[in-house]
XYZ file of C-alpha atoms in Angstrom:
598
model
C -3.783 -14.526 -27.844
C -5.099 -14.206 -24.262
C -8.843 -14.661 -23.868
C -10.802 -11.505 -23.146
C -14.438 -11.192 -22.136
C -16.670 -8.145 -22.478
C -19.334 -9.494 -20.129
C -19.401 -11.924 -17.270
C -22.113 -13.924 -19.015
C -19.556 -14.769 -21.726
C -17.205 -16.474 -19.255
C -17.588 -20.285 -19.138
C -19.318 -21.459 -15.948
C -16.364 -23.606 -14.904
C -14.236 -20.429 -14.681
C -16.719 -18.630 -12.389
C -17.575 -18.999 -8.712
C -20.583 -21.026 -7.723
C -21.889 -18.866 -4.871
C -24.736 -21.289 -4.180
C -22.138 -23.094 -2.086
C -22.770 -20.225 0.358
C -26.467 -19.460 -0.195
C -28.942 -20.831 -2.700
C -30.379 -17.332 -3.150
C -30.507 -13.869 -1.602
C -33.523 -14.693 0.595
C -31.478 -17.427 2.305
C -28.764 -14.829 2.921
C -31.319 -12.438 4.446
C -32.416 -15.196 6.831
C -28.871 -15.457 8.133
C -28.654 -11.665 8.473
C -31.821 -11.775 10.567
C -30.422 -14.607 12.695
C -27.180 -12.656 13.151
C -29.074 -9.709 14.621
C -30.958 -12.064 16.924
C -27.724 -13.620 18.152
C -26.165 -10.161 18.614
C -29.173 -9.153 20.737
C -28.751 -12.374 22.731
C -25.079 -11.560 23.348
C -26.051 -8.146 24.654
C -28.259 -9.746 27.307
C -25.136 -11.225 28.908
C -23.870 -7.732 29.767
C -23.566 -7.721 33.577
C -25.006 -11.243 33.775
C -21.928 -13.451 33.441
C -21.336 -14.555 37.014
C -20.429 -18.253 36.812
C -18.894 -20.866 34.550
C -22.238 -21.783 32.978
C -23.105 -18.252 31.856
C -19.539 -17.737 30.567
C -19.844 -20.886 28.458
C -23.249 -19.839 27.123
C -21.865 -16.468 26.035
C -18.838 -17.988 24.288
C -20.920 -20.621 22.479
C -23.357 -17.964 21.288
C -20.485 -15.793 20.110
C -18.970 -18.670 18.151
C -22.331 -19.514 16.601
C -22.650 -15.892 15.484
C -19.074 -15.881 14.141
C -19.747 -18.917 11.950
C -22.849 -17.339 10.384
C -21.408 -13.851 10.024
C -18.364 -15.147 8.137
C -20.715 -16.521 5.473
C -22.863 -13.397 5.474
C -19.925 -11.066 4.955
C -18.282 -13.310 2.351
C -21.399 -13.572 0.182
C -21.951 -9.808 0.130
C -18.293 -9.136 -0.627
C -18.105 -11.730 -3.403
C -21.265 -10.401 -5.032
C -19.826 -6.903 -5.166
C -16.329 -7.990 -6.195
C -17.530 -9.755 -9.344
C -19.350 -6.547 -10.405
C -18.640 -3.389 -8.403
C -21.438 -1.593 -10.299
C -24.109 -3.973 -8.970
C -26.473 -1.816 -6.867
C -27.982 -4.891 -5.173
C -24.547 -6.029 -4.082
C -23.799 -2.540 -2.774
C -26.935 -2.717 -0.634
C -25.911 -6.102 0.719
C -22.556 -4.669 1.757
C -24.359 -1.738 3.367
C -26.302 -4.243 5.452
C -23.121 -6.012 6.528
C -21.590 -2.679 7.580
C -24.599 -2.005 9.832
C -24.427 -5.556 11.173
C -20.742 -5.091 11.992
C -21.531 -2.016 14.096
C -24.301 -3.923 15.888
C -22.002 -6.830 16.736
C -19.245 -4.491 17.916
C -21.659 -2.706 20.252
C -23.136 -5.994 21.526
C -19.766 -7.488 22.421
C -17.848 -4.393 23.590
C -18.533 -5.245 27.238
C -17.002 -8.709 27.174
C -13.277 -8.029 27.082
C -13.380 -5.522 29.972
C -15.482 -8.049 31.912
C -13.089 -10.929 31.237
C -10.088 -8.886 32.261
C -11.820 -7.682 35.402
C -11.701 -11.257 36.696
C -8.776 -12.348 38.771
C -6.740 -15.285 37.554
C -8.034 -17.672 40.222
C -11.658 -17.011 39.305
C -11.043 -17.741 35.632
C -9.151 -20.914 36.539
C -12.070 -21.969 38.754
C -14.598 -21.404 35.944
C -12.535 -23.529 33.541
C -12.226 -26.322 36.104
C -15.954 -26.288 36.884
C -17.199 -26.448 33.295
C -15.597 -29.137 31.114
C -16.784 -27.542 27.848
C -14.786 -24.401 28.613
C -11.645 -26.400 27.796
C -12.456 -25.727 24.126
C -12.141 -21.975 24.756
C -9.316 -22.161 27.307
C -6.369 -21.143 25.102
C -8.347 -18.270 23.611
C -9.397 -17.059 27.064
C -5.839 -17.063 28.366
C -4.536 -15.285 25.248
C -7.151 -12.607 25.809
C -6.170 -12.479 29.474
C -2.653 -11.459 28.362
C -4.173 -8.110 27.396
C -5.364 -7.395 30.927
C -3.071 -4.403 31.417
C -4.062 -2.991 28.014
C -7.858 -3.103 28.232
C -9.723 -0.179 29.777
C -12.878 -0.027 31.837
C -16.192 -1.107 30.335
C -17.299 2.510 29.908
C -14.015 3.523 28.284
C -14.091 0.532 25.926
C -17.649 1.372 24.902
C -16.563 4.951 24.227
C -13.635 3.786 22.083
C -16.004 1.450 20.240
C -18.258 4.397 19.424
C -15.233 6.364 18.198
C -14.013 3.529 15.968
C -15.329 5.179 12.796
C -13.585 8.419 13.751
C -10.276 6.595 14.207
C -10.767 5.118 10.728
C -11.176 8.555 9.154
C -7.571 8.936 7.847
C -7.731 5.494 6.237
C -11.177 6.099 4.763
C -10.141 9.537 3.495
C -7.038 8.139 1.815
C -8.950 5.243 0.241
C -11.549 7.633 -1.154
C -8.839 9.849 -2.637
C -6.718 6.976 -3.924
C -9.552 4.972 -5.472
C -12.440 7.288 -6.269
C -11.159 10.844 -6.676
C -7.630 10.435 -7.987
C -6.903 11.760 -11.467
C -3.578 10.897 -13.071
C -1.771 12.967 -15.691
C -1.908 12.491 -19.445
C 0.096 10.116 -21.600
C 0.362 9.636 -25.354
C -1.629 6.741 -26.809
C -0.711 4.668 -29.868
C -2.379 7.213 -32.180
C -0.437 10.131 -30.727
C -3.386 11.499 -28.746
C -3.172 12.699 -25.147
C -5.266 10.469 -22.850
C -5.557 10.297 -19.090
C -3.447 7.576 -17.494
C -5.182 4.762 -15.601
C -3.616 2.309 -13.150
C -4.105 -0.512 -15.635
C -2.287 1.473 -18.323
C 0.488 2.382 -15.871
C 1.255 -1.225 -14.959
C 1.841 -1.950 -18.648
C 3.600 1.267 -19.640
C 6.096 1.157 -16.771
C 7.333 -2.151 -18.249
C 7.404 -0.847 -21.835
C 10.678 -1.268 -23.709
C 10.348 2.336 -24.951
C 12.025 4.395 -22.221
C 10.229 7.604 -23.198
C 6.879 5.883 -22.611
C 8.037 4.671 -19.196
C 9.184 8.154 -18.236
C 5.963 9.763 -19.432
C 3.845 7.226 -17.534
C 5.961 7.640 -14.395
C 5.582 11.421 -14.377
C 1.830 11.187 -15.049
C 1.324 8.564 -12.341
C 3.043 10.602 -9.641
C 1.359 13.876 -10.657
C -1.624 13.700 -8.235
C 0.580 12.569 -5.335
C 2.911 15.501 -5.889
C 0.031 17.957 -6.182
C -1.695 16.630 -3.045
C 1.500 16.138 -1.034
C 0.624 18.460 1.862
C -2.907 17.100 2.182
C -1.778 13.459 2.103
C 0.979 14.227 4.612
C -1.491 15.833 7.016
C -3.819 12.872 6.627
C -1.054 10.296 7.183
C 0.241 12.245 10.184
C -3.251 11.947 11.693
C -3.155 8.189 11.146
C 0.245 7.837 12.815
C -0.638 10.127 15.730
C -3.870 8.203 16.297
C -1.951 4.928 16.420
C 0.567 6.412 18.851
C -2.146 7.918 21.065
C -4.190 4.710 21.248
C -1.076 2.689 22.098
C -0.317 5.102 24.922
C -3.917 5.054 26.193
C -3.785 1.249 26.276
C -0.445 1.186 28.113
C 1.711 -0.267 25.351
C 5.378 0.656 25.077
C 4.803 1.937 21.543
C 2.523 1.628 18.525
C 4.903 -1.025 17.172
C 4.734 -2.900 20.465
C 0.939 -2.886 20.267
C 0.930 -4.156 16.681
C 3.209 -7.094 17.556
C 1.587 -7.949 20.895
C -1.318 -10.136 19.793
C 0.982 -12.488 17.859
C 3.566 -12.447 20.673
C 6.274 -11.242 18.279
C 9.235 -9.614 20.051
C 10.171 -6.160 18.768
C 13.658 -7.620 18.259
C 12.311 -9.716 15.353
C 11.198 -6.518 13.599
C 14.464 -4.712 14.306
C 16.506 -7.759 13.291
C 14.704 -7.859 9.945
C 15.518 -4.216 9.195
C 19.157 -4.565 10.195
C 19.683 -7.848 8.330
C 18.263 -6.313 5.148
C 20.617 -3.340 5.383
C 23.589 -5.589 6.140
C 22.837 -7.712 3.075
C 21.871 -5.019 0.576
C 25.089 -5.120 -1.507
C 23.739 -7.760 -3.961
C 20.770 -5.460 -4.592
C 23.168 -2.618 -5.371
C 25.066 -4.989 -7.688
C 21.795 -5.850 -9.413
C 21.121 -2.142 -9.984
C 24.489 -1.913 -11.768
C 23.647 -4.988 -13.850
C 20.254 -3.529 -14.736
C 21.880 -0.279 -15.834
C 24.341 -2.163 -18.039
C 21.766 -4.456 -19.638
C 19.348 -1.628 -20.369
C 22.189 0.410 -21.860
C 21.262 3.642 -20.095
C 23.646 6.371 -18.970
C 21.625 6.938 -15.792
C 19.394 4.397 -14.026
C 16.114 6.022 -13.018
C 13.189 4.708 -10.977
C 11.133 4.268 -14.146
C 13.845 1.861 -15.360
C 13.306 -0.581 -12.484
C 10.277 -2.494 -13.789
C 11.080 -3.209 -17.422
C 12.472 -6.737 -17.900
C 16.176 -6.569 -18.642
C 15.732 -9.643 -20.837
C 13.524 -8.176 -23.516
C 11.464 -9.718 -26.272
C 10.431 -12.776 -24.221
C 6.674 -13.174 -24.181
C 5.130 -16.325 -22.774
C 1.454 -16.926 -23.548
C 0.119 -19.494 -21.093
C -3.611 -20.351 -21.372
C -5.340 -20.852 -18.032
C -5.695 -24.638 -18.305
C -2.020 -24.929 -19.248
C -1.068 -22.671 -16.331
C -3.083 -24.868 -13.975
C -1.426 -28.030 -15.263
C 2.001 -26.407 -14.891
C 1.132 -25.549 -11.295
C 0.141 -29.156 -10.581
C 3.525 -30.364 -11.854
C 5.505 -27.680 -10.040
C 3.838 -28.386 -6.692
C 4.195 -32.151 -6.931
C 6.938 -32.103 -4.223
C 4.196 -31.183 -1.707
C 2.602 -34.606 -2.055
C -0.284 -36.430 -3.702
C -3.025 -35.075 -1.469
C -1.927 -31.470 -2.001
C -2.095 -31.903 -5.785
C -5.436 -33.725 -5.542
C -6.917 -30.814 -3.583
C -5.680 -28.375 -6.234
C -7.466 -30.398 -8.917
C -10.647 -30.359 -6.848
C -10.560 -26.549 -6.600
C -10.671 -26.273 -10.386
C -13.371 -28.922 -10.816
C -15.655 -27.579 -8.064
C -15.634 -23.914 -9.224
C -13.871 -22.507 -6.170
C -11.954 -20.059 -8.424
C -13.277 -16.994 -10.276
C -10.802 -16.738 -13.117
C -11.373 -14.038 -15.691
C -11.185 -10.269 -15.728
C -14.508 -8.715 -16.728
C -15.816 -5.171 -16.718
C -16.165 -3.675 -13.211
C -14.764 -6.779 -11.501
C -12.528 -6.038 -8.531
C -8.898 -5.801 -9.603
C -6.094 -7.963 -8.249
C -6.390 -11.380 -6.655
C -7.152 -12.877 -3.250
C -8.148 -15.991 -1.321
C -10.799 -16.014 1.377
C -11.482 -19.101 3.434
C -15.041 -19.573 4.705
C -15.111 -22.036 7.582
C -17.661 -24.790 7.084
C -17.810 -24.152 3.316
C -14.465 -23.861 1.465
C -11.963 -21.229 0.315
C -12.861 -18.903 -2.568
C -10.136 -17.562 -4.890
C -10.534 -14.441 -7.055
C -8.248 -13.924 -10.051
C -8.036 -11.614 -13.056
C -6.170 -14.110 -15.234
C -4.441 -12.834 -18.384
C -2.837 -16.020 -19.771
C 0.718 -14.801 -19.148
C 3.639 -15.606 -16.860
C 2.624 -13.091 -14.190
C -0.840 -14.653 -14.076
C 0.727 -18.085 -13.623
C 2.656 -16.829 -10.608
C -0.452 -15.127 -9.222
C -2.418 -18.367 -9.585
C 0.259 -20.362 -7.757
C 0.500 -17.681 -5.048
C -3.236 -17.542 -4.319
C -3.589 -21.319 -4.354
C -0.935 -21.424 -1.646
C -3.223 -19.293 0.509
C -6.225 -21.409 -0.499
C -4.645 -24.730 0.438
C -3.451 -23.221 3.714
C -7.070 -22.261 4.434
C -8.297 -25.679 3.288
C -5.997 -27.725 5.511
C -6.376 -25.469 8.545
C -10.178 -25.555 8.285
C -10.156 -29.306 7.759
C -7.928 -30.090 10.746
C -8.747 -27.310 13.215
C -11.921 -26.423 15.112
C -13.419 -23.073 14.233
C -11.702 -21.274 17.100
C -8.175 -21.991 15.755
C -8.865 -22.463 12.030
C -7.851 -18.970 10.906
C -4.090 -18.593 10.542
C -2.370 -15.378 11.568
C -1.320 -12.773 9.023
C 2.289 -13.251 10.170
C 2.431 -16.743 8.639
C -0.021 -16.141 5.771
C 2.584 -15.311 3.128
C 4.646 -18.422 3.855
C 2.329 -20.864 2.074
C 1.888 -18.622 -0.969
C 5.605 -17.958 -1.351
C 6.635 -21.600 -0.875
C 4.487 -22.285 -3.933
C 6.141 -19.488 -5.913
C 9.633 -20.745 -5.078
C 8.675 -24.279 -6.118
C 7.258 -22.902 -9.368
C 10.312 -20.825 -10.290
C 12.620 -23.758 -9.552
C 10.439 -26.072 -11.665
C 10.415 -23.633 -14.573
C 14.180 -23.102 -14.388
C 14.782 -26.850 -14.303
C 12.539 -27.466 -17.309
C 13.545 -24.509 -19.481
C 16.164 -25.113 -22.167
C 15.854 -21.739 -23.874
C 18.618 -19.468 -22.531
C 16.635 -16.265 -22.993
C 13.655 -17.710 -21.138
C 15.939 -18.896 -18.334
C 17.411 -15.408 -18.028
C 13.908 -13.939 -18.084
C 12.872 -16.246 -15.212
C 15.979 -15.375 -13.187
C 15.155 -11.703 -13.681
C 11.582 -12.403 -12.550
C 12.829 -14.117 -9.375
C 15.218 -11.253 -8.619
C 12.366 -8.793 -9.018
C 10.301 -10.872 -6.617
C 13.095 -10.533 -4.066
C 13.288 -6.811 -4.649
C 9.542 -6.228 -4.366
C 8.570 -8.703 -1.666
C 11.628 -8.395 0.540
C 13.676 -5.217 0.112
C 10.819 -2.865 -0.761
C 8.598 -4.154 2.051
C 11.444 -3.879 4.578
C 12.034 -0.299 3.442
C 8.318 0.402 3.965
C 8.519 -1.209 7.413
C 11.488 1.014 8.280
C 9.523 4.084 7.182
C 6.576 3.093 9.394
C 8.800 2.499 12.396
C 10.513 5.868 12.080
C 7.310 7.864 11.481
C 5.671 6.355 14.556
C 8.783 6.940 16.663
C 8.764 10.587 15.591
C 5.110 10.943 16.570
C 5.773 9.313 19.933
C 8.624 11.714 20.643
C 6.649 14.769 19.531
C 8.628 15.445 16.351
C 6.808 17.013 13.386
C 5.335 14.876 10.623
C 4.869 17.305 7.772
C 5.259 16.834 4.029
C 8.881 17.953 3.985
C 10.025 15.639 6.777
C 8.138 12.628 5.366
C 9.558 13.210 1.885
C 13.074 13.572 3.260
C 12.771 10.408 5.349
C 11.475 8.323 2.451
C 14.118 9.541 0.006
C 16.867 8.775 2.527
C 15.574 5.249 3.065
C 15.331 4.664 -0.681
C 19.020 5.580 -1.043
C 20.004 3.361 1.896
C 18.241 0.261 0.577
C 18.682 0.627 -3.186
C 22.119 2.213 -3.368
C 23.755 5.101 -5.159
C 23.476 3.642 -8.654
C 20.039 5.203 -9.039
C 19.716 8.800 -10.189
C 16.743 10.255 -8.353
C 13.948 12.109 -10.070
C 12.064 14.520 -7.830
C 9.113 12.103 -7.715
C 11.043 9.464 -5.754
C 10.599 11.264 -2.439
C 6.812 11.231 -2.837
C 6.714 7.437 -3.060
C 5.457 6.965 0.507
C 2.241 8.848 -0.302
C 0.985 6.214 -2.738
C 1.152 3.223 -0.329
C -2.313 2.289 1.050
C -0.772 -0.326 3.363
C 0.580 2.490 5.532
C -2.976 2.869 6.817
C -2.729 -0.630 8.276
C 0.188 -0.010 10.566
C 3.085 -2.476 10.764
C 1.529 -4.928 8.340
C 4.005 -4.962 5.450
C 7.002 -6.379 7.348
C 5.161 -9.708 7.390
C 5.564 -9.992 3.613
C 9.327 -9.967 4.117
C 9.417 -12.407 7.049
C 7.062 -14.720 5.185
C 9.215 -14.510 2.060
C 12.505 -15.469 3.709
C 10.783 -18.209 5.738
C 9.258 -19.664 2.588
C 12.560 -19.730 0.706
C 14.182 -21.573 3.599
C 11.378 -24.168 3.719
C 10.966 -24.629 -0.050
C 14.650 -25.198 -0.767
C 14.868 -27.857 1.941
C 11.789 -29.590 0.494
C 13.385 -29.548 -2.970
C 16.523 -31.058 -1.444
C 14.376 -34.049 -0.471
C 14.217 -33.325 3.258
C 11.196 -35.463 4.231
C 11.164 -34.147 7.803
C 10.810 -30.596 6.515
C 7.970 -31.663 4.176
C 6.110 -33.431 6.976
C 6.586 -30.477 9.311
C 5.457 -28.047 6.609
C 2.264 -29.999 5.907
C 1.604 -30.010 9.650
C 2.177 -26.240 9.622
C -0.449 -25.832 6.875
C -2.970 -27.730 8.995
C -2.247 -25.871 12.229
C -4.164 -22.610 11.743
C -3.527 -20.525 14.835
C -3.172 -23.533 17.140
C 0.169 -22.113 18.270
C 1.813 -18.699 18.115
C 3.345 -17.826 14.712
C 6.996 -17.964 15.765
C 6.444 -21.367 17.358
C 4.751 -22.698 14.211
C 7.660 -21.506 12.067
C 10.226 -22.888 14.515
C 8.672 -26.322 14.030
C 9.391 -26.051 10.295
C 13.035 -25.229 11.081
C 12.814 -21.436 10.665
C 13.991 -19.273 13.574
C 13.202 -15.607 12.904
C 14.757 -14.480 16.169
C 18.095 -14.991 14.397
C 19.451 -13.503 11.175
C 19.901 -16.950 9.599
C 16.697 -17.030 7.479
C 17.459 -13.612 6.003
C 21.101 -14.506 5.362
C 20.099 -17.793 3.661
C 17.671 -15.949 1.405
C 20.229 -13.258 0.621
C 22.783 -15.922 -0.313
C 20.262 -17.272 -2.813
C 19.581 -13.742 -4.094
C 23.294 -13.080 -4.562
C 23.782 -16.352 -6.465
C 20.805 -15.592 -8.719
C 22.159 -12.132 -9.569
C 25.585 -13.633 -10.306
C 24.090 -16.303 -12.580
C 22.139 -13.698 -14.513
C 25.248 -11.536 -14.874
C 27.192 -14.507 -16.256
C 24.602 -15.156 -18.978
C 25.286 -13.594 -22.361
C 21.721 -12.676 -23.350
């Protein structure tokens, strides 16, 4: 039976964060807040006063000093609130960090317009005159790339002041989706009608009783259907804002702006969408297999999450899960495994679900301290995979912080999912290799297929939706509820095939995706997934060069652009090869599952 805890005080200390690694107490945190304001004020004094290499260096060093402190300040406040979202003290701390963020934004708004007002020769001269500027050189030149996209100092200050207004659609959606949303009713075990919660939904949608799945599905979509016009208007505002800001800043499109900072060609995005469509037949075959194994006359969306190998329940206590992870990730080398052991021993992981703790899981690296991992561990197979996933992020943060200076220690989002997914692939292959029970093997194959479906195909479909909505806004086409619903339903049919019989709720699916308020983010899950499969399978084949290159990748932070970092591991996302390799593996996995008589 999985361990459950009513209160955080009941959780053993070794399964809780030790936040004294950040600050010994709240007064120490307040001292850093005070120092942050002082440094922000100091940065503001440079406005109009940077006129030589020495003053440029002084500004950049002060900014980096502030960045190091602020990272700790923000992390501590966030962690305090995440372990108990009811904590009024933690809420106040986060209120202070919000005010500090505005202060820093205002204090530094002048710098980018100033930097880009320089001509190239002047910047080169400054770097040659002051040896210490070599540390900042790459960052300065990357910023200089944005010269044609940054406005005047006055215009940038105005946009900075309007930042909260631009965030309004996102904030409005988050408030609706987290605070105000009220799902429909479902029938509990005693036959009573109770209001559905997200936690209940995640369990009921996997229930072997189809009527329960259907009831939960209808109840879950109820508020999105009822609020369809309002959500559509809100999302249209988000998309139009993105399109308008891209135009104001002289980008070719909102997509072009989103990809610019990482130097990702639009062709990589388009290639991903096309390659997914070209290789979608195995997914359609899997839908047929799912229909057959579930024994249903019509395959509905609420049939897509229940395991098709039923009756397999694996209880895996946390310590056993951790030991399994250590064995599965052994191919990554002795030091990698040793660091994983240290994370458990040093209390870098907050393990258990407790009342009012933030849901889900994440890793956050704090430069100069260490990464912190939040879990809500339930002693089951999904929790094992979540553990392995988040520790991939954590070790990526660990090695990058260890080997890189602060300025290049943070890796880009584009490569973030590679390290986590490499770990998941190594885990699934380890479990398959060491599982003799046929039903468990089939269950694991089904799990891996579902990972493909969710992390690759679904995210690519979302990315396609984002691309088309922004293109419509840029060409002046309407973005109302009807057109958004129609677009989403059409994409769902394209990617998932005709085997599905659509309930009316399917077309409202776009309205429940919070990631759409962080434009052109989700495609990176898919690129990271196919890259990770490519890397992990070569490591398992004993390719030492790939292993060495991958470990170098983990320690590289943002030293190089994302595509270059991946190229050095042998993954070229400008071609369709990584997607085709992953799809070959997907096809073979579906075929193996079909051949099993379970």
